Short mmCIF file of C-alpha atoms in Angstrom, two decimals:
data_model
loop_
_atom_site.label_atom_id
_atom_site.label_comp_id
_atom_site.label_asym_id
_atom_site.label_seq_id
_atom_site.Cartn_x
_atom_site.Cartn_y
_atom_site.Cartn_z
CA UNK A 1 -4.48 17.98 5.45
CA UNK A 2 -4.33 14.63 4.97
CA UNK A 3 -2.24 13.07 2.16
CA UNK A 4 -0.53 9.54 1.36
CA UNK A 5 2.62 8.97 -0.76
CA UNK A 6 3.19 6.24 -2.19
CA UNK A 7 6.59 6.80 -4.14
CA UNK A 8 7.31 3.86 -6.10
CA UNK A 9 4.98 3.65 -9.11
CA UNK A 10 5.98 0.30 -10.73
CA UNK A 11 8.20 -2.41 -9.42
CA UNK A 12 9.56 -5.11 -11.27
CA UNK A 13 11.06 -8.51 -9.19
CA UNK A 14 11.58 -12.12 -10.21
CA UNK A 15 9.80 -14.76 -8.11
CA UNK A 16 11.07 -15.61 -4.91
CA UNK A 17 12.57 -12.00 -4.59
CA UNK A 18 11.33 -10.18 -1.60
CA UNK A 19 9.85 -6.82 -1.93
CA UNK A 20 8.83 -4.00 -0.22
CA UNK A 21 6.34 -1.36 -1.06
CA UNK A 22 6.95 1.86 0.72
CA UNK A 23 4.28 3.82 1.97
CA UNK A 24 4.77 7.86 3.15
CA UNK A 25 1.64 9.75 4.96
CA UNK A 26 0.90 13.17 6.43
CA UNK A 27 -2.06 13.84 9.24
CA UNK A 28 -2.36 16.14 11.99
CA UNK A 29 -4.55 14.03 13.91
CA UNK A 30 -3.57 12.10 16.77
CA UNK A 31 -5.99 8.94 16.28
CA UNK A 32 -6.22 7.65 12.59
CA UNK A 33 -5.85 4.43 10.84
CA UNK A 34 -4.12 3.08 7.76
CA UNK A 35 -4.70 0.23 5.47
CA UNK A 36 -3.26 -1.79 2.61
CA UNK A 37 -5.16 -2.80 -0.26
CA UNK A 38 -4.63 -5.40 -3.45
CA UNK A 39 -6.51 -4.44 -6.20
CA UNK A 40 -5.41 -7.65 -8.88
CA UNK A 41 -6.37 -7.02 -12.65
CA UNK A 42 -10.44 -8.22 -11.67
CA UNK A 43 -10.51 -4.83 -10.15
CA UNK A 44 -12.06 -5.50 -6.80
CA UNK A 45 -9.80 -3.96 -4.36
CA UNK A 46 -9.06 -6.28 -1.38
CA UNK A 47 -8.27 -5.84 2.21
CA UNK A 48 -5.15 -6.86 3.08
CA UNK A 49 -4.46 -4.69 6.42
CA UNK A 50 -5.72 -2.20 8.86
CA UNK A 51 -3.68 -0.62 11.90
CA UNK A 52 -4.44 2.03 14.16
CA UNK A 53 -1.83 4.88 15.11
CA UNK A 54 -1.69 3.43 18.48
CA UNK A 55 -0.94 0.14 18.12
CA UNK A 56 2.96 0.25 16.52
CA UNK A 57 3.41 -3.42 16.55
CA UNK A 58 4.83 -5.10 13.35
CA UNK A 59 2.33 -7.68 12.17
CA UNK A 60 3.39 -10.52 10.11
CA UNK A 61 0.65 -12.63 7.95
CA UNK A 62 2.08 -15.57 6.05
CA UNK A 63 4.28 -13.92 3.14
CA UNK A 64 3.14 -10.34 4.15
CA UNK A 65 4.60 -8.33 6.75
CA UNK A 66 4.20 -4.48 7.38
CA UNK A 67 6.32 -2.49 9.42
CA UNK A 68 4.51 0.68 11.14
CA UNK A 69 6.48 3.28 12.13
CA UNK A 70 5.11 6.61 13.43
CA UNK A 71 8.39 8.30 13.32
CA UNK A 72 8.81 8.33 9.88
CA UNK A 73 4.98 8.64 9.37
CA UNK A 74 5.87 5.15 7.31
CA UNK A 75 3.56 2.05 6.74
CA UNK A 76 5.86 0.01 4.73
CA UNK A 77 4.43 -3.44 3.01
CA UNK A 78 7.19 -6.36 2.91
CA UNK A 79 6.13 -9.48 0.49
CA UNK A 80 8.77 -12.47 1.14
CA UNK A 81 9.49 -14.99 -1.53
CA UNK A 82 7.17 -13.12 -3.86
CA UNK A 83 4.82 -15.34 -6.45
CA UNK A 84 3.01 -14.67 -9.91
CA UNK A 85 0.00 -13.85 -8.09
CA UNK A 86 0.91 -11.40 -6.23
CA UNK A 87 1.11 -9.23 -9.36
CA UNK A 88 -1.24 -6.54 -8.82
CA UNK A 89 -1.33 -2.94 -7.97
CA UNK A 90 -0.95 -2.33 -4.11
CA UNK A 91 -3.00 0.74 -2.40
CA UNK A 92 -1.67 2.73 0.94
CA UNK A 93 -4.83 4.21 2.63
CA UNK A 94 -5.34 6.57 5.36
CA UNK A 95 -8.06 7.52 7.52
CA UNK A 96 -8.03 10.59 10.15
CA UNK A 97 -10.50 10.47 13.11
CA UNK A 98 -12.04 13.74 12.18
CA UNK A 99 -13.09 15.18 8.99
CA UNK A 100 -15.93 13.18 8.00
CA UNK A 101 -13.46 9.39 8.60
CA UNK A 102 -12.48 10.08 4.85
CA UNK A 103 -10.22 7.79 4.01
CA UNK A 104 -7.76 8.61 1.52
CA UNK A 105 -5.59 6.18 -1.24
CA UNK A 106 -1.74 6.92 -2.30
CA UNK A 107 -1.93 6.60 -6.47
CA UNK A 108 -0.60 2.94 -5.84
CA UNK A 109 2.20 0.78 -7.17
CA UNK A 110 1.99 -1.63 -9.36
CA UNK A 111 3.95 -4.77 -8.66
CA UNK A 112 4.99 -7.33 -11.49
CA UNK A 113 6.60 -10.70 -10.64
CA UNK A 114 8.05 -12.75 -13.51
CA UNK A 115 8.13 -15.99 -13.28
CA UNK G 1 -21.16 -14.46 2.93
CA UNK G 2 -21.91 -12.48 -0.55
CA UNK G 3 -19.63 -9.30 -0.84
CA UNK G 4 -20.13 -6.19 -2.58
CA UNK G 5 -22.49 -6.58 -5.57
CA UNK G 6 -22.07 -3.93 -8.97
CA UNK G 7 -23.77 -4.20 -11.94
CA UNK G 8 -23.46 -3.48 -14.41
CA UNK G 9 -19.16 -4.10 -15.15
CA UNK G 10 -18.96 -2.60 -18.28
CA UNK G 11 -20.65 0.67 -19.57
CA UNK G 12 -20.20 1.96 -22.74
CA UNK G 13 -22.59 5.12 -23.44
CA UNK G 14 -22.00 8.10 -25.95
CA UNK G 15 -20.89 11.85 -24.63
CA UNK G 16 -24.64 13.57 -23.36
CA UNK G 17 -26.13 10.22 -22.16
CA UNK G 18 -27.23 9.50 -19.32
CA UNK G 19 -25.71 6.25 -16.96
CA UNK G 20 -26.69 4.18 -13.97
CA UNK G 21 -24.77 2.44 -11.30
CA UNK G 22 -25.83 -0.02 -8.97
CA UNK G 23 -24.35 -1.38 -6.19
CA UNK G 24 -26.05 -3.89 -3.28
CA UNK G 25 -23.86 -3.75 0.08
CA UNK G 26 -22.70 -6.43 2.39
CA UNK G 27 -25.78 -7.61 4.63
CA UNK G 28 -25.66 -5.87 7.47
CA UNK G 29 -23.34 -3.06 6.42
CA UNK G 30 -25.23 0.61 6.80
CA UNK G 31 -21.88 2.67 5.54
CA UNK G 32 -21.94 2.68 1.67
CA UNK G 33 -19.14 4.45 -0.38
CA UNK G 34 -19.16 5.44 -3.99
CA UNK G 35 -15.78 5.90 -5.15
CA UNK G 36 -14.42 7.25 -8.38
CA UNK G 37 -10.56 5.82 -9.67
CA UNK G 38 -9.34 7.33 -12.67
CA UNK G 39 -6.33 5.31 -13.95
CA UNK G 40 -3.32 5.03 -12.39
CA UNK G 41 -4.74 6.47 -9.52
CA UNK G 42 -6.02 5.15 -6.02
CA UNK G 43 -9.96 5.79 -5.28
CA UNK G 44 -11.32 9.43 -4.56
CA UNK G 45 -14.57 9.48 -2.39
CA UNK G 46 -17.36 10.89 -4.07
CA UNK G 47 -20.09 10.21 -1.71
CA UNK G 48 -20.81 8.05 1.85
CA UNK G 49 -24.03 6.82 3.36
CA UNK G 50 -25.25 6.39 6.43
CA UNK G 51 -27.89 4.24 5.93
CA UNK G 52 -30.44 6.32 4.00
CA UNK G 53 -28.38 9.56 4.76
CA UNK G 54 -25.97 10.66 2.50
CA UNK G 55 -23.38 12.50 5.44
CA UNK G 56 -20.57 13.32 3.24
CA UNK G 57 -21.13 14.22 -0.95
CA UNK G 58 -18.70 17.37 -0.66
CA UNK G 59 -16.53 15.78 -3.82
CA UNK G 60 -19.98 14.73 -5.74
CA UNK G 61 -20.09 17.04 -8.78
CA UNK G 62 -23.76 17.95 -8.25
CA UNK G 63 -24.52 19.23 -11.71
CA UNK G 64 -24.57 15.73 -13.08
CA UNK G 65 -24.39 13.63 -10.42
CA UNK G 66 -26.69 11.90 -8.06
CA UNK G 67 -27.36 9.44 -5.47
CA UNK G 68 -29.79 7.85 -3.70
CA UNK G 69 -30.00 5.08 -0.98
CA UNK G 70 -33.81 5.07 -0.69
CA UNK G 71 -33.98 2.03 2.21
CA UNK G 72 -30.69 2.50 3.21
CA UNK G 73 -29.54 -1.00 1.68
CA UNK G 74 -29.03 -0.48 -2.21
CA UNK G 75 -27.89 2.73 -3.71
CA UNK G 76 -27.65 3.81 -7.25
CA UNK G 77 -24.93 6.32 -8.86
CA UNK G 78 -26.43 8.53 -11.63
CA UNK G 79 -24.54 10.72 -14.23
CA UNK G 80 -26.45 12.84 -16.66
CA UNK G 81 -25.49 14.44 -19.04
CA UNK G 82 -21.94 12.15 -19.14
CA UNK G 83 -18.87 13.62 -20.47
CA UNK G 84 -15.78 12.35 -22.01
CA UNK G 85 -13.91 13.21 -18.55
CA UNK G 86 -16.33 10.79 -16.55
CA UNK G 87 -14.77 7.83 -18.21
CA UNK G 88 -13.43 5.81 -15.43
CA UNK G 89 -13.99 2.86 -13.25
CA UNK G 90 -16.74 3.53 -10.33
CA UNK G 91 -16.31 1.41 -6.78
CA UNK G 92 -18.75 0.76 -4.30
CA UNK G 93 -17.59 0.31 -0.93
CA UNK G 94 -19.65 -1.33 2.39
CA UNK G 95 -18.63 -1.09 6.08
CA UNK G 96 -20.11 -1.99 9.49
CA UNK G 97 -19.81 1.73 10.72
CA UNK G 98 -18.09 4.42 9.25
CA UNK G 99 -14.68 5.37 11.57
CA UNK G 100 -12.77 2.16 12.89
CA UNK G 101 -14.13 -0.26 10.48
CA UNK G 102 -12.47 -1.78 7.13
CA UNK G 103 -14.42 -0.93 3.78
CA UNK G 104 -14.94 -3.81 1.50
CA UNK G 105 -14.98 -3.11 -2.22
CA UNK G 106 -17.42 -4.55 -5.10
CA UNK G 107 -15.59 -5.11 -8.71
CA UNK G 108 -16.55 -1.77 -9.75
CA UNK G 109 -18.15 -0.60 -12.89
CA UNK G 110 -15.90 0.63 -15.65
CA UNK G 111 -17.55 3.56 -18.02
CA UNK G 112 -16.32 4.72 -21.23
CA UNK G 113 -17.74 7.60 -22.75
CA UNK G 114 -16.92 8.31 -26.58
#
């Protein structure tokens, strides 16, 4: 069965501290994908990321970086030189290839930076 | 382009009432998602769409809930009776297609039942 672990369930940093949310998942399946999503106090979740289980690369997007390994079944989220905004509760997500494409969420972790 | 449209964002309705959700999908989108998130917790499907079909409501709870997508572009979320349990926030979700593609998320309607 699927499942997604996302251990950390509040972390606390000053601005300009770098951060990194860790993110744990189980699947039997060969072909899946995983995500990242922000969901800020407005509620809407937004996308932030999407990798397939083939592709291992580390991708690096301004501030954000994720590092993908399969190894460690790990999709780790790295924010450098975090800001204010990026307070907001941060969503691992997996999705199998079989089984209806269900994706399924980690419980999150909330992120606070203090100014 | 417009993303995903709920209405309404706030629901307030006594225990044994009945509530309505709407949500209108990105143009173009024929996957639609109707997620559940109780707090401090991520999203739990309750039911997908493919277009007018619904091909996965396995986590609905059928004795009080419903959907329907009639045209396969709008869909509403029905609970009736609610209960104090359903209070929560309900997401809709839109995709292109249903395996490789990223879901995008409306602002969700939050329900309190009292």
């Amino acid at each position: 069965a699927q499942k997604v672990t996302q251990a950390q369930t509040e972390i606390s940093v000053v601005e300009k501290e770098d951060v990194t949310l860790d993110c744990v998942y189980e699947t039997r399946d060969t072909t899946y994908y995983l995500f990242w999503y922000k969901q800020p106090p407005s509620g809407e979740l937004v996308f932030l990321i999407r990798r397939n289980s083939f592709d291992e690369q580390n991708e690096i997007s301004g501030r954000y970086s994720w590092n993908f390994q399969k190894s460690t079944s790990s999709f780790n989220f790295t924010i450098t030189a975090s800001q204010v905004v990026d307070s907001a509760v941060y969503f691992c997500a997996l999705r199998e290839n079989t089984g209806g494409f269900k994706t399924i969420f980690g419980a999150g972790t909330r992120l606070f930076v203090k100014a | 382009e417009a993303g995903v449209v709920q209405s309404p964002r706030y629901k307030i309705i006594e225990k044994k009432q009945p509530v309505a959700f709407w949500c209108n999908p990105i143009s173009g989108h024929n996957t639609l998602y109707w997620y559940l998130q109780n707090l401090g917790q991520g999203p739990e499907l309750l039911i997908r769409y493919e277009n007018e079909e619904a091909v996965d409501d396995s986590q609905l709870p059928k004795d009080r809930f419903s959907a329907e997508r009639l045209k396969g572009v709008d869909s509403t979320l029905k609970i009736q009776p609610a209960e104090l349990g359903d209070s929560a926030v309900y997401l809709c979700a839109s995709s292109l297609a249903p395996m490789a593609d990223t879901q995008y998320f409306g602002p969700g309607t939050r329900l309190t039942v009292l």
